[in-house]
Coordinates of C-alpha atoms in Angstrom, one line a residue:
Chain Z
M518 CA 19.7 -30.1 1.4
A519 CA 16.8 -32.4 0.8
A520 CA 17.2 -35.5 -0.4
E521 CA 16.7 -36.6 -4.1
P522 CA 12.8 -37.4 -4.5
K523 CA 12.2 -40.9 -5.0
Y524 CA 10.6 -42.1 -8.4
L525 CA 7.6 -44.5 -7.5
T526 CA 6.1 -45.4 -11.0
G527 CA 6.7 -49.0 -11.8
D528 CA 8.1 -50.0 -8.8
K529 CA 5.9 -52.5 -6.9
A530 CA 8.0 -52.6 -3.6
A531 CA 8.8 -48.9 -3.7
L532 CA 5.0 -48.3 -4.1
N533 CA 3.8 -50.5 -1.4
E534 CA 6.2 -48.9 1.0
F535 CA 5.2 -45.7 0.3
I536 CA 1.4 -46.7 0.8
D537 CA 2.2 -48.5 4.1
K538 CA 4.1 -45.2 5.4
F539 CA 0.9 -43.1 5.5
D540 CA -2.6 -43.6 7.0
T541 CA -3.7 -40.1 5.5
F542 CA -3.5 -38.8 2.2
L543 CA -4.3 -35.3 1.3
F544 CA -4.9 -34.6 -2.6
D545 CA -4.8 -31.6 -4.5
C546 CA -7.7 -31.8 -7.2
D547 CA -7.0 -30.0 -10.4
G548 CA -4.1 -31.5 -11.9
V549 CA -4.1 -34.2 -9.9
L550 CA -7.5 -36.1 -10.1
W551 CA -9.0 -34.0 -12.7
S552 CA -8.5 -31.1 -15.3
G553 CA -11.6 -29.4 -15.2
D554 CA -14.6 -31.6 -16.0
H555 CA -12.4 -34.5 -17.0
V556 CA -11.4 -37.0 -14.5
Y557 CA -8.0 -38.8 -15.4
E558 CA -8.0 -42.3 -15.9
G559 CA -7.8 -44.7 -13.1
V560 CA -8.3 -42.2 -10.6
P561 CA -11.4 -43.7 -8.9
E562 CA -10.0 -46.8 -8.7
T563 CA -6.8 -45.5 -7.2
L564 CA -9.0 -43.9 -4.6
Q565 CA -10.8 -47.2 -4.0
L566 CA -7.5 -49.1 -3.7
L567 CA -6.2 -46.4 -0.8
R568 CA -9.5 -46.6 0.9
S569 CA -9.8 -50.4 0.7
K570 CA -6.4 -50.2 2.8
G571 CA -7.8 -48.4 5.3
K572 CA -6.4 -44.9 4.5
R573 CA -8.3 -41.7 5.0
T574 CA -8.6 -39.4 1.8
V575 CA -9.0 -35.8 2.2
F576 CA -9.5 -33.4 -0.9
V577 CA -7.7 -30.2 -0.2
T578 CA -8.5 -27.4 -2.5
N579 CA -7.5 -23.7 -3.2
N580 CA -10.8 -23.1 -5.3
S581 CA -12.7 -20.5 -3.4
T582 CA -15.6 -20.4 -5.8
K583 CA -16.9 -23.9 -4.9
S584 CA -18.5 -24.8 -1.2
R585 CA -17.4 -28.4 0.2
D586 CA -21.0 -29.5 -1.2
D587 CA -20.2 -28.2 -4.7
Y588 CA -17.1 -30.5 -4.3
V589 CA -19.1 -33.3 -3.1
Q590 CA -21.3 -33.3 -6.0
K591 CA -18.2 -33.2 -8.4
L592 CA -16.5 -35.9 -6.8
N593 CA -19.3 -38.3 -7.0
S594 CA -20.2 -37.4 -10.5
L595 CA -16.8 -38.5 -11.3
N596 CA -17.2 -41.9 -9.3
I597 CA -15.3 -40.8 -6.5
P598 CA -17.7 -41.2 -3.5
S599 CA -17.4 -38.6 -0.9
D600 CA -19.2 -36.7 1.6
V601 CA -18.5 -33.3 3.1
D602 CA -16.1 -34.3 5.5
D603 CA -13.6 -35.6 3.0
V604 CA -13.4 -32.0 1.5
F605 CA -11.2 -29.0 2.9
G606 CA -11.6 -26.0 0.6
S607 CA -10.1 -22.5 1.1
S608 CA -13.4 -20.6 1.5
Y609 CA -14.1 -23.3 4.4
S610 CA -10.7 -22.7 5.8
A611 CA -11.2 -19.1 5.7
A612 CA -14.5 -19.6 7.2
V613 CA -13.3 -21.7 10.1
Y614 CA -10.4 -19.1 10.5
I615 CA -12.8 -16.2 10.9
S616 CA -15.4 -18.0 13.2
R617 CA -13.0 -19.9 15.4
I618 CA -9.4 -18.2 15.6
L619 CA -10.3 -14.8 14.7
K620 CA -13.3 -14.3 16.7
L621 CA -14.7 -10.9 15.4
P622 CA -16.3 -8.7 18.3
A623 CA -20.0 -8.2 18.1
G624 CA -20.5 -5.0 16.3
K625 CA -17.6 -5.7 14.1
N626 CA -18.2 -9.3 13.1
K627 CA -19.4 -8.8 9.4
V628 CA -17.3 -9.8 6.4
F629 CA -17.2 -7.8 3.1
V630 CA -16.8 -10.6 0.5
I631 CA -15.1 -10.3 -2.6
G632 CA -15.6 -13.8 -4.2
E633 CA -18.4 -15.9 -5.5
A634 CA -20.8 -18.3 -4.0
G635 CA -18.6 -20.7 -2.4
V636 CA -17.4 -18.5 0.1
E637 CA -20.9 -17.3 0.7
K638 CA -21.8 -20.9 1.6
E639 CA -18.9 -21.6 3.6
L640 CA -19.5 -18.2 5.7
A641 CA -23.0 -19.1 6.4
S642 CA -22.2 -22.8 7.3
E643 CA -20.0 -21.3 10.1
G644 CA -22.7 -18.6 11.0
V645 CA -20.6 -15.8 10.1
P646 CA -22.5 -12.7 8.8
F647 CA -21.5 -11.0 5.5
V648 CA -22.1 -8.4 2.9
G649 CA -20.9 -8.2 -0.8
G650 CA -20.2 -11.1 -2.3
T651 CA -22.7 -12.2 -5.2
D652 CA -25.1 -9.5 -3.9
E653 CA -26.3 -7.8 -7.2
N654 CA -26.1 -4.5 -5.7
F655 CA -22.2 -4.6 -6.2
R656 CA -22.7 -5.9 -9.8
R657 CA -22.7 -2.9 -11.6
D658 CA -20.7 0.6 -12.4
I659 CA -19.4 2.9 -9.6
T660 CA -21.2 6.2 -9.7
H661 CA -20.3 9.7 -8.4
A662 CA -22.8 8.9 -5.1
D663 CA -20.8 5.9 -4.5
F664 CA -17.6 7.5 -4.5
Q665 CA -19.0 10.0 -2.4
G666 CA -20.7 7.5 0.1
I667 CA -17.9 5.3 0.4
V668 CA -15.5 8.5 1.4
D669 CA -17.9 9.8 4.0
G670 CA -18.5 6.4 5.0
S671 CA -22.6 6.3 4.7
L672 CA -22.1 3.5 2.3
L673 CA -20.4 1.3 4.4
D674 CA -21.3 -1.0 6.7
P675 CA -20.1 0.1 10.1
E676 CA -20.3 -3.6 11.4
V677 CA -17.6 -4.9 8.8
G678 CA -14.4 -5.8 10.5
A679 CA -12.8 -8.1 7.7
V680 CA -12.4 -8.2 4.3
L681 CA -12.1 -11.7 2.7
C682 CA -10.9 -11.7 -0.8
G683 CA -11.2 -15.1 -3.1
L684 CA -11.3 -15.8 -7.1
D685 CA -14.3 -13.2 -8.1
F686 CA -15.4 -13.6 -11.9
H687 CA -17.5 -10.5 -11.1
I688 CA -14.6 -8.2 -10.0
N689 CA -15.3 -4.5 -10.5
Y690 CA -14.1 -1.2 -9.1
L691 CA -17.0 -0.8 -6.9
K692 CA -16.2 -3.8 -5.0
L693 CA -12.6 -3.2 -4.9
A694 CA -13.5 0.5 -3.8
H695 CA -15.6 -0.7 -0.7
G696 CA -12.9 -3.3 0.0
M697 CA -10.0 -0.6 0.1
H698 CA -12.1 1.6 2.1
Y699 CA -13.1 -1.1 4.8
L700 CA -9.5 -1.8 5.0
R701 CA -8.7 1.9 5.5
R702 CA -10.9 1.9 8.3
G703 CA -9.1 -0.7 10.1
A704 CA -10.7 -4.0 8.9
I705 CA -8.8 -7.3 8.8
F706 CA -7.3 -8.4 5.6
L707 CA -7.8 -12.1 4.4
A708 CA -7.7 -14.1 1.3
T709 CA -8.8 -17.4 0.5
N710 CA -5.8 -18.0 -1.4
I711 CA -3.1 -16.3 -3.2
D712 CA -2.8 -18.4 -6.2
S713 CA -1.9 -15.8 -9.1
T714 CA -3.8 -18.1 -11.8
F715 CA -6.6 -20.6 -12.2
P716 CA -6.8 -23.5 -14.6
L717 CA -9.8 -23.3 -16.7
H718 CA -10.9 -24.7 -20.0
H719 CA -7.3 -26.0 -20.5
G720 CA -6.0 -22.9 -20.2
L721 CA -4.9 -20.2 -17.2
F722 CA -6.8 -17.4 -16.0
L723 CA -6.4 -14.8 -13.0
G724 CA -6.4 -16.7 -9.7
A725 CA -7.7 -15.4 -6.3
G726 CA -4.2 -13.7 -5.6
S727 CA -4.7 -11.7 -8.8
V728 CA -8.0 -10.6 -7.7
M729 CA -6.9 -9.6 -4.3
V730 CA -3.8 -8.0 -5.4
P731 CA -5.3 -4.4 -6.1
L732 CA -6.4 -4.4 -2.7
A733 CA -3.0 -5.1 -1.7
N734 CA -1.4 -2.9 -3.7
A735 CA -3.8 0.3 -3.0
S736 CA -3.6 -0.4 0.8
G737 CA 0.1 -1.3 1.4
Q738 CA -1.3 -4.5 3.1
K739 CA -0.7 -8.1 2.8
P740 CA -3.8 -10.5 3.3
V741 CA -3.5 -13.3 6.0
E742 CA -3.7 -16.5 3.7
L743 CA -6.0 -19.2 4.3
G744 CA -5.4 -21.7 1.6
K745 CA -2.3 -23.7 0.8
P746 CA 0.6 -23.2 1.5
S747 CA -0.6 -21.4 4.5
Q748 CA -0.2 -23.2 7.6
A749 CA -3.2 -21.6 8.8
M750 CA -5.0 -24.1 6.9
M751 CA -2.7 -27.4 7.7
D752 CA -3.4 -26.1 11.5
A753 CA -7.3 -26.3 10.7
I754 CA -7.0 -29.4 9.0
E755 CA -5.2 -30.9 11.7
G756 CA -7.5 -30.0 14.2
K757 CA -10.5 -31.2 12.2
F758 CA -9.1 -34.6 11.4
Q759 CA -6.9 -35.6 14.5
L760 CA -4.3 -36.4 12.1
D761 CA -0.6 -37.5 12.7
R762 CA 1.6 -35.3 10.7
S763 CA 4.3 -38.1 9.9
K764 CA 1.9 -40.4 8.7
T765 CA 0.4 -37.9 6.5
C766 CA 1.2 -37.3 2.9
M767 CA 0.3 -34.3 0.5
I768 CA -0.2 -35.2 -3.2
G769 CA -0.5 -32.5 -5.8
D770 CA 1.0 -31.0 -8.9
R771 CA 2.1 -27.3 -7.7
L772 CA 5.3 -26.9 -5.9
N773 CA 4.3 -23.5 -4.6
T774 CA 1.0 -24.4 -3.1
D775 CA 0.8 -28.1 -2.7
I776 CA 4.3 -29.5 -2.0
K777 CA 5.4 -26.6 0.0
F778 CA 2.5 -26.8 2.0
G779 CA 3.3 -30.6 2.8
I780 CA 6.9 -29.5 3.5
E781 CA 6.2 -26.5 5.7
G782 CA 3.6 -28.5 7.6
K783 CA 6.3 -31.2 8.2
L784 CA 4.0 -34.1 7.0
G785 CA 5.8 -37.5 6.6
G786 CA 6.2 -37.0 3.0
T787 CA 4.9 -35.1 -0.3
L788 CA 4.1 -37.0 -3.6
H789 CA 4.3 -34.6 -6.9
V790 CA 2.2 -36.0 -10.1
Q791 CA 3.2 -34.8 -13.5
T792 CA -0.5 -34.4 -14.7
G793 CA -0.8 -30.5 -13.8
V794 CA 1.1 -27.2 -13.8
D795 CA 4.5 -28.1 -12.4
K796 CA 6.6 -30.6 -13.8
K797 CA 9.6 -32.6 -12.5
E798 CA 11.8 -29.8 -14.2
D799 CA 10.5 -27.3 -12.0
W800 CA 11.7 -29.0 -8.9
Q801 CA 14.9 -30.3 -10.5
K802 CA 16.1 -26.3 -10.8
K803 CA 18.8 -25.4 -8.8
D804 CA 16.5 -22.6 -7.1
A805 CA 13.4 -24.5 -6.7
I806 CA 10.7 -23.4 -4.6
A807 CA 9.9 -26.8 -3.4
V808 CA 11.2 -30.4 -3.7
P809 CA 9.2 -33.3 -3.1
S810 CA 10.0 -36.5 -1.3
F811 CA 8.3 -38.7 -4.2
Y812 CA 7.1 -38.4 -7.5
V813 CA 4.9 -40.5 -10.1
D814 CA 4.0 -39.6 -13.4
K815 CA 0.4 -39.8 -12.5
L816 CA -1.8 -40.7 -9.4
S817 CA -3.1 -44.0 -10.9
D818 CA 0.5 -45.2 -10.8
L819 CA -0.1 -45.8 -7.2
R820 CA -2.5 -48.9 -8.4
H821 CA 0.5 -51.0 -9.3
A822 CA 1.2 -51.4 -5.7
A823 CA -1.7 -53.9 -5.3
Chain O
M1233 CA 23.5 13.0 0.4
A1234 CA 21.2 15.8 -1.2
A1235 CA 21.2 19.1 0.3
E1236 CA 18.7 20.7 2.7
P1237 CA 15.5 21.5 0.8
K1238 CA 15.2 25.4 0.6
Y1239 CA 12.0 26.8 2.3
L1240 CA 10.6 29.7 0.1
T1241 CA 7.5 30.7 1.5
G1242 CA 7.4 34.3 2.7
D1243 CA 10.9 34.9 1.6
K1244 CA 10.6 37.3 -1.1
A1245 CA 14.5 37.4 -2.4
A1246 CA 14.4 33.7 -2.0
L1247 CA 11.5 33.7 -4.3
N1248 CA 12.7 35.7 -6.8
E1249 CA 16.0 33.9 -6.9
F1250 CA 13.8 30.6 -7.3
I1251 CA 11.8 32.1 -10.2
D1252 CA 14.5 33.5 -12.0
K1253 CA 16.8 30.4 -12.1
F1254 CA 14.1 28.5 -14.4
D1255 CA 12.6 29.2 -17.6
T1256 CA 10.1 26.2 -17.8
F1257 CA 8.0 24.7 -14.8
L1258 CA 6.3 21.5 -15.1
F1259 CA 3.1 21.1 -12.7
D1260 CA 1.4 18.2 -11.4
C1261 CA -2.2 19.2 -11.2
D1262 CA -4.2 17.3 -8.3
G1263 CA -2.9 18.4 -5.1
V1264 CA -0.9 21.2 -6.7
L1265 CA -3.5 23.3 -8.5
W1266 CA -6.5 21.9 -7.3
S1267 CA -8.4 19.4 -5.3
G1268 CA -10.8 17.6 -7.5
D1269 CA -13.1 20.4 -9.1
H1270 CA -12.0 23.0 -6.2
V1271 CA -9.2 25.1 -7.5
Y1272 CA -6.8 26.3 -4.9
E1273 CA -7.1 30.0 -4.0
G1274 CA -4.5 32.5 -5.9
V1275 CA -3.2 29.5 -8.3
P1276 CA -4.8 31.2 -11.4
E1277 CA -2.6 34.4 -10.4
T1278 CA 0.5 32.3 -9.5
L1279 CA 0.0 31.0 -13.1
Q1280 CA -0.4 34.2 -14.6
L1281 CA 2.3 35.9 -12.8
L1282 CA 4.7 33.1 -14.0
R1283 CA 3.8 33.6 -17.7
S1284 CA 4.1 37.3 -17.5
K1285 CA 7.7 36.9 -16.4
G1286 CA 8.1 34.7 -19.7
K1287 CA 8.2 31.4 -18.2
R1288 CA 6.6 28.2 -20.0
T1289 CA 4.4 26.4 -17.8
V1290 CA 3.3 22.7 -18.6
F1291 CA 0.9 20.5 -17.0
V1292 CA 2.2 17.0 -16.5
T1293 CA -0.6 14.5 -15.0
N1294 CA -0.7 11.0 -14.7
N1295 CA -4.4 11.1 -14.7
S1296 CA -5.0 8.7 -17.6
T1297 CA -8.7 9.2 -17.5
K1298 CA -8.6 12.4 -19.2
S1299 CA -7.3 13.4 -22.6
R1300 CA -5.2 16.7 -23.1
D1301 CA -8.2 18.2 -24.2
D1302 CA -10.3 17.2 -21.3
Y1303 CA -7.7 19.0 -19.4
V1304 CA -7.6 22.1 -21.3
Q1305 CA -11.3 22.5 -20.6
K1306 CA -10.7 22.1 -16.9
L1307 CA -7.9 24.5 -16.6
N1308 CA -9.8 27.1 -18.6
S1309 CA -13.0 26.6 -16.4
L1310 CA -10.5 27.3 -13.4
N1311 CA -9.2 30.2 -14.9
I1312 CA -6.1 29.1 -16.1
P1313 CA -5.9 29.7 -19.9
S1314 CA -4.5 27.2 -21.6
D1315 CA -4.4 25.1 -24.9
V1316 CA -3.7 21.6 -25.7
D1317 CA 0.1 22.0 -25.8
D1318 CA 0.5 23.2 -22.5
V1319 CA -0.5 19.6 -21.1
F1320 CA 1.3 16.5 -21.0
G1321 CA -0.7 13.5 -19.7
S1322 CA 0.2 9.8 -19.2
S1323 CA -2.2 8.6 -22.0
Y1324 CA -0.6 11.3 -24.4
S1325 CA 2.6 10.0 -23.2
A1326 CA 1.7 6.2 -23.8
A1327 CA 0.6 7.0 -27.2
V1328 CA 3.5 9.3 -28.3
Y1329 CA 5.5 6.2 -27.1
I1330 CA 3.9 3.6 -28.9
S1331 CA 3.5 5.5 -32.1
R1332 CA 6.8 7.2 -32.1
I1333 CA 9.4 4.7 -30.1
L1334 CA 7.6 1.4 -30.0
K1335 CA 6.7 1.6 -33.8
L1336 CA 4.6 -1.9 -33.8
P1337 CA 5.0 -3.9 -36.9
A1338 CA 2.0 -4.0 -39.8
G1339 CA -0.2 -6.8 -38.7
K1340 CA 0.8 -6.2 -35.0
N1341 CA 0.1 -2.9 -34.5
K1342 CA -3.1 -2.8 -32.2
V1343 CA -3.3 -1.8 -28.6
F1344 CA -5.5 -3.6 -26.6
V1345 CA -6.6 -1.0 -23.9
I1346 CA -7.8 -1.1 -20.3
G1347 CA -8.6 2.1 -19.3
E1348 CA -11.2 5.2 -20.1
A1349 CA -11.9 7.5 -23.0
G1350 CA -8.9 9.5 -22.2
V1351 CA -6.3 6.8 -23.3
E1352 CA -8.6 6.0 -26.4
K1353 CA -8.7 9.9 -27.4
E1354 CA -4.6 10.2 -27.3
L1355 CA -4.3 6.8 -29.2
A1356 CA -6.5 8.1 -31.8
S1357 CA -4.8 11.6 -32.0
E1358 CA -1.4 9.4 -32.7
G1359 CA -3.4 7.4 -35.2
V1360 CA -2.8 4.1 -33.2
P1361 CA -5.6 1.6 -33.6
F1362 CA -6.9 0.1 -30.5
V1363 CA -9.5 -2.4 -29.2
G1364 CA -11.2 -2.9 -25.8
G1365 CA -11.2 0.5 -23.5
T1366 CA -14.9 1.7 -23.2
D1367 CA -16.0 -0.6 -25.9
E1368 CA -19.5 -2.0 -24.3
N1369 CA -18.8 -5.5 -25.7
F1370 CA -16.1 -5.9 -22.9
R1371 CA -18.4 -4.2 -20.4
R1372 CA -19.8 -7.4 -19.1
D1373 CA -19.8 -10.6 -17.4
I1374 CA -17.1 -13.2 -18.3
T1375 CA -18.8 -16.1 -19.8
H1376 CA -18.2 -19.9 -20.8
A1377 CA -17.9 -19.0 -24.4
D1378 CA -15.5 -16.1 -23.5
F1379 CA -13.1 -18.9 -21.8
Q1380 CA -13.1 -21.0 -24.1
G1381 CA -12.5 -18.5 -27.2
I1382 CA -9.9 -16.8 -25.2
V1383 CA -8.1 -19.9 -24.5
D1384 CA -8.2 -21.1 -28.3
G1385 CA -7.6 -17.7 -29.6
S1386 CA -10.8 -17.4 -31.5
L1387 CA -11.9 -14.3 -29.4
L1388 CA -8.6 -12.5 -29.6
D1389 CA -7.6 -9.9 -32.2
P1390 CA -4.6 -11.4 -33.8
E1391 CA -3.2 -8.2 -34.7
V1392 CA -2.9 -7.0 -31.1
G1393 CA 0.7 -6.2 -30.4
A1394 CA 0.6 -4.4 -27.1
V1395 CA -1.5 -4.2 -23.7
L1396 CA -1.8 -0.8 -22.4
C1397 CA -3.4 -0.1 -19.0
G1398 CA -4.6 2.7 -17.4
L1399 CA -6.9 3.9 -14.7
D1400 CA -10.3 2.0 -15.7
F1401 CA -13.4 2.6 -13.5
H1402 CA -15.3 -0.6 -15.4
I1403 CA -12.4 -2.9 -15.0
N1404 CA -13.7 -6.4 -14.8
Y1405 CA -12.6 -10.1 -15.5
L1406 CA -13.5 -10.0 -19.1
K1407 CA -10.9 -7.3 -19.7
L1408 CA -8.4 -9.0 -17.3
A1409 CA -8.7 -12.0 -19.1
H1410 CA -8.3 -10.5 -22.3
G1411 CA -5.0 -8.6 -21.2
M1412 CA -3.5 -11.7 -19.8
H1413 CA -4.2 -13.8 -22.9
Y1414 CA -2.4 -11.1 -25.2
L1415 CA 0.4 -10.9 -22.7
R1416 CA 0.7 -14.8 -23.0
R1417 CA 0.8 -14.4 -26.7
G1418 CA 3.7 -11.9 -26.7
A1419 CA 2.6 -8.7 -26.6
I1420 CA 4.1 -5.7 -24.8
F1421 CA 2.9 -4.8 -21.6
L1422 CA 2.2 -1.1 -21.2
A1423 CA 1.0 1.0 -18.2
T1424 CA 0.0 4.7 -18.4
N1425 CA 1.3 5.3 -15.1
I1426 CA 1.6 3.0 -11.8
D1427 CA 0.3 5.1 -9.1
S1428 CA -1.4 2.8 -6.8
T1429 CA -4.0 5.3 -5.7
F1430 CA -6.1 8.0 -7.3
P1431 CA -7.3 11.0 -5.2
L1432 CA -11.2 11.6 -5.7
H1433 CA -14.2 13.1 -3.7
H1434 CA -11.5 14.2 -0.8
G1435 CA -10.4 10.4 -0.6
L1436 CA -8.3 8.0 -2.2
F1437 CA -9.3 5.3 -4.9
L1438 CA -7.7 2.5 -6.4
G1439 CA -5.3 4.1 -9.0
A1440 CA -4.0 2.8 -12.4
G1441 CA -1.0 0.8 -10.9
S1442 CA -3.9 -1.1 -9.0
V1443 CA -6.0 -1.6 -11.9
M1444 CA -3.0 -3.3 -13.9
V1445 CA -1.2 -5.2 -10.9
P1446 CA -3.6 -8.0 -11.5
L1447 CA -1.8 -8.5 -15.2
A1448 CA 1.3 -8.3 -13.4
N1449 CA 0.7 -10.9 -11.0
A1450 CA -0.9 -13.3 -13.4
S1451 CA 1.7 -13.1 -16.0
G1452 CA 4.7 -12.6 -14.0
Q1453 CA 5.7 -9.6 -16.2
K1454 CA 6.1 -5.6 -15.2
P1455 CA 4.9 -3.1 -17.8
V1456 CA 7.0 -0.3 -19.2
E1457 CA 5.4 2.8 -17.3
L1458 CA 4.8 5.6 -19.4
G1459 CA 3.9 8.1 -16.5
K1460 CA 5.7 10.2 -13.6
P1461 CA 8.3 9.0 -12.6
S1462 CA 9.1 7.2 -15.6
Q1463 CA 11.9 8.8 -17.6
A1464 CA 10.0 7.6 -20.9
M1465 CA 7.7 10.5 -20.2
M1466 CA 10.5 13.1 -19.6
D1467 CA 12.2 12.3 -22.6
A1468 CA 9.1 12.6 -24.6
I1469 CA 8.6 16.1 -22.8
E1470 CA 12.0 17.2 -23.5
G1471 CA 11.7 16.2 -27.3
K1472 CA 8.5 18.0 -27.7
F1473 CA 9.4 21.4 -25.7
Q1474 CA 13.2 21.3 -26.6
L1475 CA 13.4 22.2 -23.1
D1476 CA 16.8 22.7 -21.2
R1477 CA 16.7 20.5 -18.1
S1478 CA 18.8 22.6 -16.3
K1479 CA 16.5 25.4 -16.4
T1480 CA 13.3 23.3 -15.8
C1481 CA 11.9 22.8 -12.1
M1482 CA 8.9 20.2 -11.6
I1483 CA 6.3 21.0 -9.0
G1484 CA 4.3 18.4 -7.1
D1485 CA 3.1 17.2 -4.0
R1486 CA 4.0 13.6 -4.5
L1487 CA 7.5 12.3 -3.7
N1488 CA 7.4 8.8 -5.5
T1489 CA 6.1 10.5 -8.8
D1490 CA 6.7 14.2 -9.0
I1491 CA 9.6 14.8 -7.2
K1492 CA 11.7 11.5 -8.3
F1493 CA 10.5 12.4 -11.7
G1494 CA 12.2 15.6 -11.7
I1495 CA 15.5 14.3 -9.7
E1496 CA 15.9 11.6 -11.9
G1497 CA 15.4 13.5 -15.1
K1498 CA 18.0 15.6 -13.6
L1499 CA 16.1 19.1 -13.8
G1500 CA 17.5 22.3 -12.4
G1501 CA 15.2 21.8 -9.6
T1502 CA 12.1 20.3 -7.8
L1503 CA 9.6 22.2 -5.8
H1504 CA 7.5 20.4 -3.2
V1505 CA 4.0 21.9 -2.0
Q1506 CA 2.3 20.9 1.1
T1507 CA -1.2 21.0 -0.2
G1508 CA -1.5 17.2 -1.6
V1509 CA -0.7 13.7 -0.6
D1510 CA 3.0 13.9 1.0
K1511 CA 4.3 16.7 3.3
K1512 CA 7.5 17.7 4.4
E1513 CA 7.4 15.0 7.1
D1514 CA 7.4 12.5 4.3
W1515 CA 10.8 13.7 2.9
Q1516 CA 12.3 14.7 6.5
K1517 CA 12.0 10.8 7.0
K1518 CA 15.5 8.9 6.8
D1519 CA 14.6 6.6 4.2
A1520 CA 12.6 9.1 2.0
I1521 CA 12.0 8.1 -1.4
A1522 CA 12.9 11.4 -3.2
V1523 CA 13.7 14.8 -1.3
P1524 CA 12.7 18.2 -3.5
S1525 CA 15.5 21.1 -3.7
F1526 CA 12.7 23.7 -2.8
Y1527 CA 9.4 23.5 -0.9
V1528 CA 6.3 26.2 -0.2
D1529 CA 3.3 25.7 2.0
K1530 CA 1.4 26.1 -1.3
L1531 CA 1.6 27.2 -4.9
S1532 CA 0.3 30.5 -4.6
D1533 CA 3.2 31.5 -2.1
L1534 CA 5.0 32.2 -5.6
R1535 CA 3.1 35.2 -5.7
H1536 CA 5.0 37.0 -3.0
A1537 CA 8.1 37.1 -5.3
A1538 CA 6.4 39.8 -7.5

């Protein structure tokens, strides 16, 4: 039985104690720092405060459509000065997993990508060859010749050893048919993340998990997930930042990704904010998927520790 | 515990007894009558024999991309003379369910279609208004204006009361986003069928269930299924043909659709053929999903009853 989450908003002593307890904070972005392109009030100042106290701040996102560079641009434009080493995204996590853990053998080391440019940029940054992705040749209707060539293999790249699925706004039957047949030929099935939904324009749309699920359904296989709450991502973060898990806190709005990610990673703490998808009612439920150790109304409440 | 399936191939007495037991035979098509455009040897003669003995033959298919008229054309071209009343497809089943069972209220009686022309033709045949489907306006990339208009509802048709998902070779994010948001606004979720795969060009591709599953995943809802093995389809068939279930036999190659359909429909018998997806090894397994009452090597083995 988890202890009751501690409410920090407005409690200066508790806020100071909370901040002192950690040397690294992992931040989910959407619903914590911003909603879409609107940064929440006081967030830049809160980050500045934590950094002024010597805390390391890492932005951990499941959004596979953007690369780390894209995130750096966004963070800087929203007055959160950052560089590429402050960001850890699910596309980068997948690229690191493929290049450093999976180590596909020569002749089978290409990745068939279902996803946007963010995935491609991160694979390229790790030197992983890929096909598919944003290639215009895959952004069209499937033809009879495609069906035939996919079945007999003449249209498949024999060097593909993995299928990596992220959020793809250009998903179509042609890409899915290729992905399915690479899996049937033994390719390893990977997903940047499996979020069922994706927040956009103040609404929810289909997330990477809902783009990947046709392949899971048709193949009967489940992908290895590389985003939150997968511990493959936590291991990669720990390896990169050499962090002390007991002195690290995960901050997020989603219980099934952010908070679960921190709990299963045995971090020193998890902080839930009320500005995103899940609310405190969600962890107060009897069958809550994950219960944080701390909560605030909004991230900028941490400023009142000063 | 089901009795051991009776093997009929080459056993003239058993074949005659089998045929005499029924007055109606329901046939799955692909894997039973034909594979793609190749009709199996002796199938037309087998159908002719059964009909000459006064048996009713009904073709029951989960392929939602084709209408009953399309099937009639195909059957006739393969020397199986048929008319529209000999065919019962999952698109027609869905159209009948919507028009006669669901009876959507005025002002909420449109159907948003994810699927091919077969679905549209059958909805039209039952007088059900629809949007989406093969409309070229939905065969394109999603734009920022789409996201905005879907969230605020300005691009959604307020009269849509149901989302019907069949196999769609032109599936894309734009259609899925519309489907998801109609569901979020309370539309009823329907699927022509939920086959995970679809046989084509001697290979397997993604079936209607794999095209529908993003919506199920993103919405957390399960659709009402109108194809085999759904008993909604059996009820519709019984209603249309006024058949005596005890004197009806379902013939098919798939255990999880055809054979299950017949067993759950409490038909007098089910016959499994070895010319399609599942083989006898599949029902010989301990945890077989369905076990037929009879089996033959191939449909044309029934000719040896004569």
